[in-house]
C-alpha cells in the first residue's frame, strides 16, 4: 500500500478497490455512510516528528547495512533486499499506527411539538353558538351543518376529540412530521398522555401508514392553570412549538402572559386553538339548596337557595319550592307538590339573588325539597334551573320529655326551667339538689326523688345536668346514664360550673361520667386548681367555628353570615371550665376568645357537640347564657339556643332509635375533585365498640349502580372506621352501610352528601378569546379558530438539526491482506538471501 494513500482522509474508489483486494468486507458497512481514514495510534504534536525521524533512521540503517554486504552479491540484489526490508519496516509502522475506517452518517434531530389539551370542567360546557359565524366555524370543523351544531350543542371536549381524529388523525400526522409530538392534559395539574403509535404495516406504502392517536379527552379537573401548563411544556426536550387547545379560562394564581413572554425569549411560539362560544351565555341557575337535615312537624323551617343569574335581562324571576315525599329507600312517593312560590329580584347591585322560603310540614316522614326557577327565553341550559336537597326527615310532634338536674338555683337553671315549662311541646321534670325536702320540685311533671332506676330515667328523652353535685350520684347511677345515652338514644347536655364539676370528674365513684362527654380534660386532678386561678374580671368574646355555624344548636338565621354576625354580638363569658380538646368526630361549635388559653391542641372548647353510642351529647364549658336575654327582642336568641339544643339532643332518639352507631362526612356539600372522608362509629349487639377487619359501605349517585367503599379501622380508636374517596360525578351521594349481624331495626346506617361542579371553574365558561390572542401574540405565535386547523402544521417552525454521527473505528491492520503482505515481503527477502549465500 503506497504511503501517500495512507495520508488521505477520504477513501477514493481505487483505495476501496485496494482494500477489497486486501480482504476488507465493505458489504457490512451502512449504505448511506461515507468512509474516512483514521489512525487510532497516531502520535500527537511533536510525537509525529519523532516517529518520522525514527522510521527514517531505521530505513537509512537498512540501506546502509545492505551496502556493506559481501561483494559477491550483485548490487541490484542488495538494493532489492534493502527495499524489501524497508517495506516491512513501513508496513509494521502502518500497523502500529492502527489504520481504521470510520463511517460518517448524517442524522436529522427532530424537535418536540407539545400538544396541550384543556381537561378542566369548563370544557364540558355545551355551547349554544347563537352567533351564525361561530356555529359555522364549528360546523366546518366537524363536517356538519350550522343548524345541527345549534341543535345538538356538542361539548368542547367532544369538539377537541373530533378534530384530532378527523381524517384518520391527519392533524396529528402532520404535526408528527414537524417533530416528535408530546401530549399533555392540564387542569389544576398537568398530566402526560401517551401517544399511541400503531406498528407499521408490512408492505404498505408510506402514504398508507396509520396515523398516531390520542386517548379521548375527559374533562374532570377542578381548575385551569394555564401558567403551569405552559411552563411545564417549555421544560420539554427542545420544543419547537406549543399547540394549545383550550377555552381560555384561567383559575391559577400566576399570569399566563408571563409564561408566553418566556416562550418568546426561547423561540417557542404558542399556536393557540380556541374552543367554545365567545359569547357570554345567558343562564339562570339554582346554585344550591340549604335546609336542615331534620325538622319538626308543625314547626316552620327555612329553605334557602342562592340563584346565579348571568346575562339575564329580566328584573325578577318566579321560583318555586317543591315538596316530594320519599320512602326509606329515597324513592319518590307520588308526584311532588309546589308548596310555595316567590318572586326573586335579579339585578340589584351588590346583592346576590336568593330564594328564601319558610315552610311548615304538617306530616312526619322523609321529604326532598327542590327549588325550581322558571325557564327564561334564550337560556344556555334549563337543566340547572332546579336543585334538590338531600333527604329531610320531618320528626313527629310528640312531646319531648326533659329531666333537668341542677346543683344550685343558678340563673341558668331558673330561666331554662321557666322556658321549658312554658313550651307546650315539652314535659319537664326538675331536680334541684339544694331544694329542701319539704318543698316541691318545679316543672310540668314534678318528681319527688332523683330517678335512679331504668324505668324512671328511661321515661325521659333528654337529660340536662347543670353543674350537678356528685354526692348524690354513685357508680351505678353513672352506668345507668351511660345506658340512657348509649343504648336508649337519650340526649345529654352537661353544663360545667365552678362549684361541683371538678369533683364530679375526679371522684372515683363518678369519674366514668367523663367518657360520655365529647371533650377530654387531660390531668383532671388539676382542674379545680386551674378553675380557682382563672380570672373572672373580664368578659371574653365567644369565638364561633365558621365551618359548624350551620349546626342545629347554632343557627339563628338561614344565612350563615347573618348567624355568625349575630353570635359576635352576644355578650361574652367571664368563667369557663378548663377542658383540653374535643374528642375525635366531635364538633366544636364555640371556642374561648382568650389567646392565653390556647394550647397545642388549639383554643379552649366551650360548646361541643358529640355522640355517645346512639345518643347525642352537648358540652357547655361555661355559664352565663342568661346574659344573652339582653340580645334581640324578648330574649329571642336565648330562647332559640336552648330550644334548638333540646331539639338537637332528642333527634338522636327520634332518628337513630336503637341504631348501633352512625356514619357521617365532614361536610354536606363538596365539589368534584375534593377529597371526601367518610367516618363511622359502630357498636356490636352489646353496644360495645365493634371490632371488624373492615366494614363495606355502598355509595350511590341517583339511580346508578352502587359502588362499594371499604371502611377500615382507625388506629387506637375502637369502633371507629374511615374511608376516603374523590367523587367524579355531581349529584346527591347516598352512603349506606349495615352493621354486621344485625337483623333488628336500625341495622342500616346512612348519610348523604352532595357534589357540585367547582364554582371557580364553572362561574365563567365562555371562550376567553382576548386572553388567548394575547398569549399567541406575546409568544410570537398565532391564534387559530377551530375551523383553521389545516393551517396550523405549517406554522410550526422547522427546528430540525442535521448532525454527523461517527461510527466506532473499524481496524484494517488485522485483515488477511496485511498478513499476506507482511509474510510475502519477509519470505521474498529470506529467499533472496539464501539464493545469494547471505547470512
JSON list of C-alpha atoms in Angstrom, two decimals, residues 194-396:
[
{"chain": "A", "resi": 194, "resn": "UNK", "atom": "CA", "xyz": [-49.16, 8.53, 25.92]},
{"chain": "A", "resi": 195, "resn": "UNK", "atom": "CA", "xyz": [-49.39, 8.95, 22.15]},
{"chain": "A", "resi": 196, "resn": "UNK", "atom": "CA", "xyz": [-50.40, 5.66, 20.59]},
{"chain": "A", "resi": 197, "resn": "UNK", "atom": "CA", "xyz": [-48.26, 4.91, 17.55]},
{"chain": "A", "resi": 198, "resn": "UNK", "atom": "CA", "xyz": [-49.54, 1.83, 15.64]},
{"chain": "A", "resi": 199, "resn": "UNK", "atom": "CA", "xyz": [-46.89, -0.63, 14.34]},
{"chain": "A", "resi": 200, "resn": "UNK", "atom": "CA", "xyz": [-46.02, -0.23, 10.64]},
{"chain": "A", "resi": 201, "resn": "UNK", "atom": "CA", "xyz": [-47.97, -2.40, 8.21]},
{"chain": "A", "resi": 202, "resn": "UNK", "atom": "CA", "xyz": [-45.71, -4.77, 6.27]},
{"chain": "A", "resi": 203, "resn": "UNK", "atom": "CA", "xyz": [-45.58, -3.93, 2.60]},
{"chain": "A", "resi": 204, "resn": "UNK", "atom": "CA", "xyz": [-47.67, -0.77, 2.96]},
{"chain": "A", "resi": 205, "resn": "UNK", "atom": "CA", "xyz": [-46.62, 2.42, 1.20]},
{"chain": "A", "resi": 206, "resn": "UNK", "atom": "CA", "xyz": [-45.55, 5.39, 3.29]},
{"chain": "A", "resi": 207, "resn": "UNK", "atom": "CA", "xyz": [-48.74, 7.25, 2.36]},
{"chain": "A", "resi": 208, "resn": "UNK", "atom": "CA", "xyz": [-50.80, 4.36, 3.72]},
{"chain": "A", "resi": 209, "resn": "UNK", "atom": "CA", "xyz": [-49.21, 4.40, 7.20]},
{"chain": "A", "resi": 210, "resn": "UNK", "atom": "CA", "xyz": [-51.66, 4.60, 10.14]},
{"chain": "A", "resi": 211, "resn": "UNK", "atom": "CA", "xyz": [-51.59, 7.95, 11.96]},
{"chain": "A", "resi": 212, "resn": "UNK", "atom": "CA", "xyz": [-50.81, 8.22, 15.70]},
{"chain": "A", "resi": 213, "resn": "UNK", "atom": "CA", "xyz": [-53.81, 8.50, 18.01]},
{"chain": "A", "resi": 214, "resn": "UNK", "atom": "CA", "xyz": [-54.57, 10.02, 21.40]},
{"chain": "A", "resi": 215, "resn": "UNK", "atom": "CA", "xyz": [-56.88, 8.77, 24.18]},
{"chain": "A", "resi": 216, "resn": "UNK", "atom": "CA", "xyz": [-60.19, 10.63, 24.28]},
{"chain": "A", "resi": 217, "resn": "UNK", "atom": "CA", "xyz": [-60.11, 13.83, 26.31]},
{"chain": "A", "resi": 218, "resn": "UNK", "atom": "CA", "xyz": [-62.04, 13.59, 29.59]},
{"chain": "A", "resi": 219, "resn": "UNK", "atom": "CA", "xyz": [-62.61, 16.91, 31.38]},
{"chain": "A", "resi": 220, "resn": "UNK", "atom": "CA", "xyz": [-62.70, 16.34, 35.14]},
{"chain": "A", "resi": 221, "resn": "UNK", "atom": "CA", "xyz": [-60.29, 18.94, 36.54]},
{"chain": "A", "resi": 222, "resn": "UNK", "atom": "CA", "xyz": [-61.36, 21.44, 39.20]},
{"chain": "A", "resi": 223, "resn": "UNK", "atom": "CA", "xyz": [-59.45, 24.37, 37.71]},
{"chain": "A", "resi": 224, "resn": "UNK", "atom": "CA", "xyz": [-57.48, 25.64, 34.70]},
{"chain": "A", "resi": 225, "resn": "UNK", "atom": "CA", "xyz": [-53.89, 26.64, 35.41]},
{"chain": "A", "resi": 226, "resn": "UNK", "atom": "CA", "xyz": [-52.59, 27.90, 32.07]},
{"chain": "A", "resi": 227, "resn": "UNK", "atom": "CA", "xyz": [-49.38, 29.27, 33.59]},
{"chain": "A", "resi": 228, "resn": "UNK", "atom": "CA", "xyz": [-48.31, 25.89, 35.00]},
{"chain": "A", "resi": 229, "resn": "UNK", "atom": "CA", "xyz": [-49.26, 24.11, 31.77]},
{"chain": "A", "resi": 230, "resn": "UNK", "atom": "CA", "xyz": [-47.16, 26.47, 29.62]},
{"chain": "A", "resi": 231, "resn": "UNK", "atom": "CA", "xyz": [-44.16, 26.39, 31.98]},
{"chain": "A", "resi": 232, "resn": "UNK", "atom": "CA", "xyz": [-44.16, 22.59, 32.05]},
{"chain": "A", "resi": 233, "resn": "UNK", "atom": "CA", "xyz": [-44.45, 22.48, 28.24]},
{"chain": "A", "resi": 234, "resn": "UNK", "atom": "CA", "xyz": [-41.39, 24.73, 27.92]},
{"chain": "A", "resi": 235, "resn": "UNK", "atom": "CA", "xyz": [-39.42, 22.22, 30.01]},
{"chain": "A", "resi": 236, "resn": "UNK", "atom": "CA", "xyz": [-39.91, 19.55, 27.31]},
{"chain": "A", "resi": 237, "resn": "UNK", "atom": "CA", "xyz": [-36.98, 18.36, 25.21]},
{"chain": "A", "resi": 238, "resn": "UNK", "atom": "CA", "xyz": [-36.21, 21.05, 22.57]},
{"chain": "A", "resi": 239, "resn": "UNK", "atom": "CA", "xyz": [-39.78, 22.24, 21.92]},
{"chain": "A", "resi": 240, "resn": "UNK", "atom": "CA", "xyz": [-40.36, 23.78, 18.50]},
{"chain": "A", "resi": 241, "resn": "UNK", "atom": "CA", "xyz": [-43.89, 24.98, 19.29]},
{"chain": "A", "resi": 242, "resn": "UNK", "atom": "CA", "xyz": [-46.74, 24.51, 21.76]},
{"chain": "A", "resi": 243, "resn": "UNK", "atom": "CA", "xyz": [-50.16, 23.68, 20.30]},
{"chain": "A", "resi": 244, "resn": "UNK", "atom": "CA", "xyz": [-52.83, 24.64, 22.86]},
{"chain": "A", "resi": 245, "resn": "UNK", "atom": "CA", "xyz": [-56.48, 23.53, 22.76]},
{"chain": "A", "resi": 246, "resn": "UNK", "atom": "CA", "xyz": [-58.42, 25.46, 25.43]},
{"chain": "A", "resi": 247, "resn": "UNK", "atom": "CA", "xyz": [-61.37, 27.73, 26.16]},
{"chain": "A", "resi": 248, "resn": "UNK", "atom": "CA", "xyz": [-59.04, 30.24, 27.81]},
{"chain": "A", "resi": 249, "resn": "UNK", "atom": "CA", "xyz": [-60.47, 30.04, 31.33]},
{"chain": "A", "resi": 250, "resn": "UNK", "atom": "CA", "xyz": [-57.61, 30.50, 33.83]},
{"chain": "A", "resi": 251, "resn": "UNK", "atom": "CA", "xyz": [-58.11, 29.91, 37.57]},
{"chain": "A", "resi": 252, "resn": "UNK", "atom": "CA", "xyz": [-54.46, 29.77, 38.65]},
{"chain": "A", "resi": 253, "resn": "UNK", "atom": "CA", "xyz": [-52.69, 32.48, 40.63]},
{"chain": "A", "resi": 254, "resn": "UNK", "atom": "CA", "xyz": [-49.89, 33.30, 38.16]},
{"chain": "A", "resi": 255, "resn": "UNK", "atom": "CA", "xyz": [-50.45, 35.30, 34.97]},
{"chain": "A", "resi": 256, "resn": "UNK", "atom": "CA", "xyz": [-50.06, 33.03, 31.90]},
{"chain": "A", "resi": 257, "resn": "UNK", "atom": "CA", "xyz": [-48.85, 36.04, 29.91]},
{"chain": "A", "resi": 258, "resn": "UNK", "atom": "CA", "xyz": [-45.50, 35.83, 31.73]},
{"chain": "A", "resi": 259, "resn": "UNK", "atom": "CA", "xyz": [-45.14, 32.24, 30.50]},
{"chain": "A", "resi": 260, "resn": "UNK", "atom": "CA", "xyz": [-45.96, 33.43, 26.96]},
{"chain": "A", "resi": 261, "resn": "UNK", "atom": "CA", "xyz": [-43.18, 36.04, 27.17]},
{"chain": "A", "resi": 262, "resn": "UNK", "atom": "CA", "xyz": [-40.75, 33.36, 28.33]},
{"chain": "A", "resi": 263, "resn": "UNK", "atom": "CA", "xyz": [-41.78, 31.22, 25.34]},
{"chain": "A", "resi": 264, "resn": "UNK", "atom": "CA", "xyz": [-40.98, 34.19, 23.07]},
{"chain": "A", "resi": 265, "resn": "UNK", "atom": "CA", "xyz": [-37.48, 34.50, 24.58]},
{"chain": "A", "resi": 266, "resn": "UNK", "atom": "CA", "xyz": [-36.85, 30.81, 23.97]},
{"chain": "A", "resi": 267, "resn": "UNK", "atom": "CA", "xyz": [-38.20, 30.93, 20.43]},
{"chain": "A", "resi": 268, "resn": "UNK", "atom": "CA", "xyz": [-41.16, 28.64, 21.13]},
{"chain": "A", "resi": 269, "resn": "UNK", "atom": "CA", "xyz": [-44.37, 30.07, 19.62]},
{"chain": "A", "resi": 270, "resn": "UNK", "atom": "CA", "xyz": [-47.80, 29.27, 21.07]},
{"chain": "A", "resi": 271, "resn": "UNK", "atom": "CA", "xyz": [-50.21, 28.03, 18.42]},
{"chain": "A", "resi": 272, "resn": "UNK", "atom": "CA", "xyz": [-53.50, 28.54, 20.25]},
{"chain": "A", "resi": 273, "resn": "UNK", "atom": "CA", "xyz": [-56.77, 26.91, 19.19]},
{"chain": "A", "resi": 274, "resn": "UNK", "atom": "CA", "xyz": [-59.80, 28.49, 20.85]},
{"chain": "A", "resi": 275, "resn": "UNK", "atom": "CA", "xyz": [-62.61, 26.05, 21.69]},
{"chain": "A", "resi": 276, "resn": "UNK", "atom": "CA", "xyz": [-66.06, 27.25, 22.72]},
{"chain": "A", "resi": 277, "resn": "UNK", "atom": "CA", "xyz": [-68.50, 30.07, 22.25]},
{"chain": "A", "resi": 278, "resn": "UNK", "atom": "CA", "xyz": [-67.02, 33.54, 22.88]},
{"chain": "A", "resi": 279, "resn": "UNK", "atom": "CA", "xyz": [-70.49, 34.96, 23.52]},
{"chain": "A", "resi": 280, "resn": "UNK", "atom": "CA", "xyz": [-71.25, 35.39, 27.17]},
{"chain": "A", "resi": 281, "resn": "UNK", "atom": "CA", "xyz": [-74.05, 32.92, 27.97]},
{"chain": "A", "resi": 282, "resn": "UNK", "atom": "CA", "xyz": [-77.48, 33.84, 29.25]},
{"chain": "A", "resi": 283, "resn": "UNK", "atom": "CA", "xyz": [-78.30, 31.48, 32.06]},
{"chain": "A", "resi": 284, "resn": "UNK", "atom": "CA", "xyz": [-80.28, 31.21, 35.27]},
{"chain": "A", "resi": 285, "resn": "UNK", "atom": "CA", "xyz": [-79.15, 28.62, 37.77]},
{"chain": "A", "resi": 286, "resn": "UNK", "atom": "CA", "xyz": [-80.28, 27.43, 41.19]},
{"chain": "A", "resi": 287, "resn": "UNK", "atom": "CA", "xyz": [-76.82, 27.10, 42.72]},
{"chain": "A", "resi": 288, "resn": "UNK", "atom": "CA", "xyz": [-77.71, 25.24, 45.93]},
{"chain": "A", "resi": 289, "resn": "UNK", "atom": "CA", "xyz": [-80.43, 24.42, 48.44]},
{"chain": "A", "resi": 290, "resn": "UNK", "atom": "CA", "xyz": [-79.81, 24.84, 52.15]},
{"chain": "A", "resi": 291, "resn": "UNK", "atom": "CA", "xyz": [-82.18, 23.14, 54.59]},
{"chain": "A", "resi": 292, "resn": "UNK", "atom": "CA", "xyz": [-81.70, 21.35, 57.89]},
{"chain": "A", "resi": 293, "resn": "UNK", "atom": "CA", "xyz": [-81.43, 17.55, 57.58]},
{"chain": "A", "resi": 294, "resn": "UNK", "atom": "CA", "xyz": [-84.15, 17.10, 60.20]},
{"chain": "A", "resi": 295, "resn": "UNK", "atom": "CA", "xyz": [-87.01, 19.39, 61.17]},
{"chain": "A", "resi": 296, "resn": "UNK", "atom": "CA", "xyz": [-90.12, 19.12, 63.35]},
{"chain": "A", "resi": 297, "resn": "UNK", "atom": "CA", "xyz": [-93.68, 18.54, 62.31]},
{"chain": "A", "resi": 298, "resn": "UNK", "atom": "CA", "xyz": [-95.88, 21.67, 62.52]},
{"chain": "A", "resi": 299, "resn": "UNK", "atom": "CA", "xyz": [-92.83, 23.89, 63.16]},
{"chain": "A", "resi": 300, "resn": "UNK", "atom": "CA", "xyz": [-91.62, 26.33, 60.49]},
{"chain": "A", "resi": 301, "resn": "UNK", "atom": "CA", "xyz": [-88.17, 25.84, 58.99]},
{"chain": "A", "resi": 302, "resn": "UNK", "atom": "CA", "xyz": [-86.23, 27.75, 56.36]},
{"chain": "A", "resi": 303, "resn": "UNK", "atom": "CA", "xyz": [-85.21, 26.69, 52.86]},
{"chain": "A", "resi": 304, "resn": "UNK", "atom": "CA", "xyz": [-82.57, 28.93, 51.30]},
{"chain": "A", "resi": 305, "resn": "UNK", "atom": "CA", "xyz": [-81.44, 28.75, 47.66]},
{"chain": "A", "resi": 306, "resn": "UNK", "atom": "CA", "xyz": [-78.86, 31.10, 46.11]},
{"chain": "A", "resi": 307, "resn": "UNK", "atom": "CA", "xyz": [-79.59, 31.96, 42.47]},
{"chain": "A", "resi": 308, "resn": "UNK", "atom": "CA", "xyz": [-76.87, 32.60, 39.88]},
{"chain": "A", "resi": 309, "resn": "UNK", "atom": "CA", "xyz": [-78.05, 34.86, 37.04]},
{"chain": "A", "resi": 310, "resn": "UNK", "atom": "CA", "xyz": [-75.84, 35.79, 34.11]},
{"chain": "A", "resi": 311, "resn": "UNK", "atom": "CA", "xyz": [-76.76, 37.79, 31.07]},
{"chain": "A", "resi": 312, "resn": "UNK", "atom": "CA", "xyz": [-80.43, 37.82, 32.10]},
{"chain": "A", "resi": 313, "resn": "UNK", "atom": "CA", "xyz": [-82.38, 40.94, 31.17]},
{"chain": "A", "resi": 314, "resn": "UNK", "atom": "CA", "xyz": [-85.40, 40.19, 33.36]},
{"chain": "A", "resi": 315, "resn": "UNK", "atom": "CA", "xyz": [-85.63, 42.09, 36.64]},
{"chain": "A", "resi": 316, "resn": "UNK", "atom": "CA", "xyz": [-87.17, 39.22, 38.56]},
{"chain": "A", "resi": 317, "resn": "UNK", "atom": "CA", "xyz": [-87.98, 35.54, 38.22]},
{"chain": "A", "resi": 318, "resn": "UNK", "atom": "CA", "xyz": [-90.54, 33.23, 39.80]},
{"chain": "A", "resi": 319, "resn": "UNK", "atom": "CA", "xyz": [-89.03, 30.49, 41.97]},
{"chain": "A", "resi": 320, "resn": "UNK", "atom": "CA", "xyz": [-90.99, 27.57, 43.39]},
{"chain": "A", "resi": 321, "resn": "UNK", "atom": "CA", "xyz": [-90.46, 25.27, 46.36]},
{"chain": "A", "resi": 322, "resn": "UNK", "atom": "CA", "xyz": [-91.44, 21.67, 45.57]},
{"chain": "A", "resi": 323, "resn": "UNK", "atom": "CA", "xyz": [-92.05, 19.14, 48.35]},
{"chain": "A", "resi": 324, "resn": "UNK", "atom": "CA", "xyz": [-91.58, 15.49, 47.39]},
{"chain": "A", "resi": 325, "resn": "UNK", "atom": "CA", "xyz": [-92.17, 12.67, 49.86]},
{"chain": "A", "resi": 326, "resn": "UNK", "atom": "CA", "xyz": [-89.82, 9.66, 49.59]},
{"chain": "A", "resi": 327, "resn": "UNK", "atom": "CA", "xyz": [-89.70, 6.20, 51.15]},
{"chain": "A", "resi": 328, "resn": "UNK", "atom": "CA", "xyz": [-86.92, 4.63, 53.21]},
{"chain": "A", "resi": 329, "resn": "UNK", "atom": "CA", "xyz": [-85.01, 3.88, 50.00]},
{"chain": "A", "resi": 330, "resn": "UNK", "atom": "CA", "xyz": [-85.37, 7.50, 48.86]},
{"chain": "A", "resi": 331, "resn": "UNK", "atom": "CA", "xyz": [-87.75, 6.53, 46.04]},
{"chain": "A", "resi": 332, "resn": "UNK", "atom": "CA", "xyz": [-90.40, 9.13, 45.25]},
{"chain": "A", "resi": 333, "resn": "UNK", "atom": "CA", "xyz": [-93.91, 8.53, 46.62]},
{"chain": "A", "resi": 334, "resn": "UNK", "atom": "CA", "xyz": [-96.37, 10.13, 44.25]},
{"chain": "A", "resi": 335, "resn": "UNK", "atom": "CA", "xyz": [-95.68, 13.42, 42.49]},
{"chain": "A", "resi": 336, "resn": "UNK", "atom": "CA", "xyz": [-94.11, 16.47, 44.06]},
{"chain": "A", "resi": 337, "resn": "UNK", "atom": "CA", "xyz": [-96.23, 19.39, 45.23]},
{"chain": "A", "resi": 338, "resn": "UNK", "atom": "CA", "xyz": [-95.47, 23.07, 44.77]},
{"chain": "A", "resi": 339, "resn": "UNK", "atom": "CA", "xyz": [-95.90, 24.37, 48.31]},
{"chain": "A", "resi": 340, "resn": "UNK", "atom": "CA", "xyz": [-94.72, 27.95, 47.86]},
{"chain": "A", "resi": 341, "resn": "UNK", "atom": "CA", "xyz": [-93.50, 30.39, 45.21]},
{"chain": "A", "resi": 342, "resn": "UNK", "atom": "CA", "xyz": [-91.70, 33.72, 45.45]},
{"chain": "A", "resi": 343, "resn": "UNK", "atom": "CA", "xyz": [-90.54, 36.45, 43.07]},
{"chain": "A", "resi": 344, "resn": "UNK", "atom": "CA", "xyz": [-86.77, 36.92, 43.27]},
{"chain": "A", "resi": 345, "resn": "UNK", "atom": "CA", "xyz": [-85.12, 40.19, 42.18]},
{"chain": "A", "resi": 346, "resn": "UNK", "atom": "CA", "xyz": [-82.17, 39.53, 39.85]},
{"chain": "A", "resi": 347, "resn": "UNK", "atom": "CA", "xyz": [-80.42, 42.79, 39.08]},
{"chain": "A", "resi": 348, "resn": "UNK", "atom": "CA", "xyz": [-79.94, 44.52, 42.42]},
{"chain": "A", "resi": 349, "resn": "UNK", "atom": "CA", "xyz": [-76.39, 45.97, 42.58]},
{"chain": "A", "resi": 350, "resn": "UNK", "atom": "CA", "xyz": [-74.21, 44.38, 45.26]},
{"chain": "A", "resi": 351, "resn": "UNK", "atom": "CA", "xyz": [-76.74, 41.68, 46.11]},
{"chain": "A", "resi": 352, "resn": "UNK", "atom": "CA", "xyz": [-76.67, 38.04, 45.11]},
{"chain": "A", "resi": 353, "resn": "UNK", "atom": "CA", "xyz": [-80.17, 36.81, 44.24]},
{"chain": "A", "resi": 354, "resn": "UNK", "atom": "CA", "xyz": [-81.55, 34.16, 46.57]},
{"chain": "A", "resi": 355, "resn": "UNK", "atom": "CA", "xyz": [-84.88, 32.47, 47.11]},
{"chain": "A", "resi": 356, "resn": "UNK", "atom": "CA", "xyz": [-85.89, 32.15, 50.76]},
{"chain": "A", "resi": 357, "resn": "UNK", "atom": "CA", "xyz": [-88.83, 30.09, 51.92]},
{"chain": "A", "resi": 358, "resn": "UNK", "atom": "CA", "xyz": [-90.34, 29.44, 55.33]},
{"chain": "A", "resi": 359, "resn": "UNK", "atom": "CA", "xyz": [-92.28, 26.19, 55.24]},
{"chain": "A", "resi": 360, "resn": "UNK", "atom": "CA", "xyz": [-94.14, 24.06, 57.77]},
{"chain": "A", "resi": 361, "resn": "UNK", "atom": "CA", "xyz": [-94.62, 20.36, 57.14]},
{"chain": "A", "resi": 362, "resn": "UNK", "atom": "CA", "xyz": [-97.84, 19.01, 58.59]},
{"chain": "A", "resi": 363, "resn": "UNK", "atom": "CA", "xyz": [-96.97, 15.33, 58.39]},
{"chain": "A", "resi": 364, "resn": "UNK", "atom": "CA", "xyz": [-93.95, 13.43, 59.68]},
{"chain": "A", "resi": 365, "resn": "UNK", "atom": "CA", "xyz": [-91.84, 11.48, 57.19]},
{"chain": "A", "resi": 366, "resn": "UNK", "atom": "CA", "xyz": [-88.98, 11.79, 54.72]},
{"chain": "A", "resi": 367, "resn": "UNK", "atom": "CA", "xyz": [-89.01, 14.57, 52.15]},
{"chain": "A", "resi": 368, "resn": "UNK", "atom": "CA", "xyz": [-86.88, 16.09, 49.40]},
{"chain": "A", "resi": 369, "resn": "UNK", "atom": "CA", "xyz": [-87.27, 19.83, 48.81]},
{"chain": "A", "resi": 370, "resn": "UNK", "atom": "CA", "xyz": [-86.50, 21.11, 45.33]},
{"chain": "A", "resi": 371, "resn": "UNK", "atom": "CA", "xyz": [-86.16, 24.76, 44.37]},
{"chain": "A", "resi": 372, "resn": "UNK", "atom": "CA", "xyz": [-87.19, 25.39, 40.76]},
{"chain": "A", "resi": 373, "resn": "UNK", "atom": "CA", "xyz": [-86.73, 28.62, 38.83]},
{"chain": "A", "resi": 374, "resn": "UNK", "atom": "CA", "xyz": [-88.89, 29.30, 35.80]},
{"chain": "A", "resi": 375, "resn": "UNK", "atom": "CA", "xyz": [-87.13, 28.92, 32.46]},
{"chain": "A", "resi": 376, "resn": "UNK", "atom": "CA", "xyz": [-86.43, 32.18, 30.65]},
{"chain": "A", "resi": 377, "resn": "UNK", "atom": "CA", "xyz": [-86.13, 32.67, 26.92]},
{"chain": "A", "resi": 378, "resn": "UNK", "atom": "CA", "xyz": [-82.66, 32.22, 25.44]},
{"chain": "A", "resi": 379, "resn": "UNK", "atom": "CA", "xyz": [-81.10, 30.42, 28.41]},
{"chain": "A", "resi": 380, "resn": "UNK", "atom": "CA", "xyz": [-77.93, 28.46, 27.75]},
{"chain": "A", "resi": 381, "resn": "UNK", "atom": "CA", "xyz": [-79.39, 25.43, 29.51]},
{"chain": "A", "resi": 382, "resn": "UNK", "atom": "CA", "xyz": [-82.51, 24.72, 31.56]},
{"chain": "A", "resi": 383, "resn": "UNK", "atom": "CA", "xyz": [-81.04, 21.64, 33.24]},
{"chain": "A", "resi": 384, "resn": "UNK", "atom": "CA", "xyz": [-79.64, 23.69, 36.14]},
{"chain": "A", "resi": 385, "resn": "UNK", "atom": "CA", "xyz": [-82.86, 25.60, 36.84]},
{"chain": "A", "resi": 386, "resn": "UNK", "atom": "CA", "xyz": [-83.79, 23.09, 39.54]},
{"chain": "A", "resi": 387, "resn": "UNK", "atom": "CA", "xyz": [-81.81, 21.84, 42.53]},
{"chain": "A", "resi": 388, "resn": "UNK", "atom": "CA", "xyz": [-82.90, 19.16, 45.00]},
{"chain": "A", "resi": 389, "resn": "UNK", "atom": "CA", "xyz": [-81.94, 19.00, 48.66]},
{"chain": "A", "resi": 390, "resn": "UNK", "atom": "CA", "xyz": [-80.76, 15.88, 50.46]},
{"chain": "A", "resi": 391, "resn": "UNK", "atom": "CA", "xyz": [-83.46, 13.94, 52.26]},
{"chain": "A", "resi": 392, "resn": "UNK", "atom": "CA", "xyz": [-85.03, 15.94, 55.11]},
{"chain": "A", "resi": 393, "resn": "UNK", "atom": "CA", "xyz": [-86.53, 14.00, 58.00]},
{"chain": "A", "resi": 394, "resn": "UNK", "atom": "CA", "xyz": [-89.67, 15.58, 59.45]},
{"chain": "A", "resi": 395, "resn": "UNK", "atom": "CA", "xyz": [-89.97, 14.41, 63.05]},
{"chain": "A", "resi": 396, "resn": "UNK", "atom": "CA", "xyz": [-93.22, 13.69, 64.80]}
]
